[in-house]
Amino acid sequence: MTDLILSAARSRATEIRRTKLKRFKLVFIQLGAGFQVLREPLLDALGGTRLNAAEFAATTDPIEPTGPVVLDNLEAFAYDGKAGGTTLGALRERVNALRDEDIDVCLVSRSPKIAFAPVAGSNLLADASWHCLPLLGPHECGEEAPQSASLLPTVGLGDQPDVKLLLRQTLSELGVNVLTELDFALFEAGHQAGFITEIEPDVAEALRGAGLARVVDGAVTFVAPGPFWMFRNAVADVIAATVGPQADLPAVAEGLWLIERTIRRVLRDAALAASDAKWRKNLFNESIAAKVLERARHDVNVTAISISDLRDPIEWLSLGELLEVVQSRRFNGLSWDELNWKHFAQDILPIRNRLSHMRLLKKGDRAKVGMWVNRVRTTLF
């Protein structure tokens, strides 16, 4: 370990102890791949007692720290607030007990706050003051005019790492909420390096914590090792490599299921009330009827000759077709007016499409689906 590494780690540890911990008592530090070369010497320089966050939360054994308590590997709780047989809520209780004894606590995570799933009754991350580790200065990386890549400690002080790999590791640590924001900013909205001014503050905070952004003259500026296209490609690579289900997936899928099945059931009731035994025949215009019959015949109803032969033709409609039928002159939107259906389509169709094509859900998708579940249950008839 070089003197430059030790010096950089100790100066940052000193700032945390003398400024952040002294002032706020509970501090959150994002210490990911871009700062890996400083990780061990920095945590050693913080002094006090270093513990694994999940192991600390899982036990009630008392500790007698001689300085701040440093709780490492907090990112284990990010997915759903659970790790090692315990919860983020249990960790909060133990941390609060330390704070009651006037003991300073430092939470260390490879992932940013935004990567953590909301946990009912636990505001540990909100309680903690966020601390952004500074990038290297010219005197720290041994270059009079360092390139942007050299500002990251893992590049400037490390053994010439694979920059593409480092970007992928860093982006993986940031979590799906950041990835979906970057997906929109870079690929849907088409922003270039100035995208940093267009994203949500908590996403910009995550990028700053990862060493991919910094504040210059009061404005957040994007910083990345390598050219912008490399960063853009890394975002695409990490999104493609994200194959595990998101924590919000069960709630979103269940909500969409309830919403669509309810609309189909209400439409069926309305059709029966209007046409009784001939409800199937009178449901659709000729164009939709032909599509539905062909769809059903290619799946399970091979012997069906007409729409009337299907148990429930409504089940063979796409969501777009379903909305078209519901808002047709025959059904007049059921109990909702045109504005309600317009907002429904704006909110739900993009989420439904993301789920249908196995794309990543966005941060607000669960809340939107939950809102429409409640509205469908209480106002659609």
PDB file of C-alpha atoms in Angstrom, residues 8 11 20 27 29 66 70 73 106 112 119 135 171 253 275 277 289 319 333:
ATOM      1  CA  ALA A   8      -5.816   9.947   0.877  1.00  0.00           C
ATOM      2  CA  SER A  11      -7.483  12.653   5.201  1.00  0.00           C
ATOM      3  CA  LYS A  20     -19.571  14.816   9.971  1.00  0.00           C
ATOM      4  CA  VAL A  27     -23.521   9.275   9.087  1.00  0.00           C
ATOM      5  CA  ILE A  29     -21.076   6.772   3.611  1.00  0.00           C
ATOM      6  CA  THR A  66     -13.792   2.932  22.292  1.00  0.00           C
ATOM      7  CA  VAL A  70     -18.634   1.556  11.973  1.00  0.00           C
ATOM      8  CA  ASN A  73     -21.773  -4.028   4.368  1.00  0.00           C
ATOM      9  CA  CYS A 106     -21.111   5.389  10.745  1.00  0.00           C
ATOM     10  CA  PRO A 112     -26.616   4.512  -2.280  1.00  0.00           C
ATOM     11  CA  VAL A 119     -39.214  -0.476   4.888  1.00  0.00           C
ATOM     12  CA  LEU A 135     -12.555  12.561  -5.604  1.00  0.00           C
ATOM     13  CA  LEU A 171     -23.438   0.955 -11.950  1.00  0.00           C
ATOM     14  CA  ALA A 253     -47.921  -7.779 -11.056  1.00  0.00           C
ATOM     15  CA  SER A 275     -77.716  -8.037 -24.542  1.00  0.00           C
ATOM     16  CA  ALA A 277     -77.781 -14.254 -24.254  1.00  0.00           C
ATOM     17  CA  ALA A 289     -64.089  -9.641 -33.343  1.00  0.00           C
ATOM     18  CA  LEU A 319     -55.278  -4.110 -22.808  1.00  0.00           C
ATOM     19  CA  GLY A 333     -66.667   4.284 -20.408  1.00  0.00           C
TER      20      GLY A 333
END
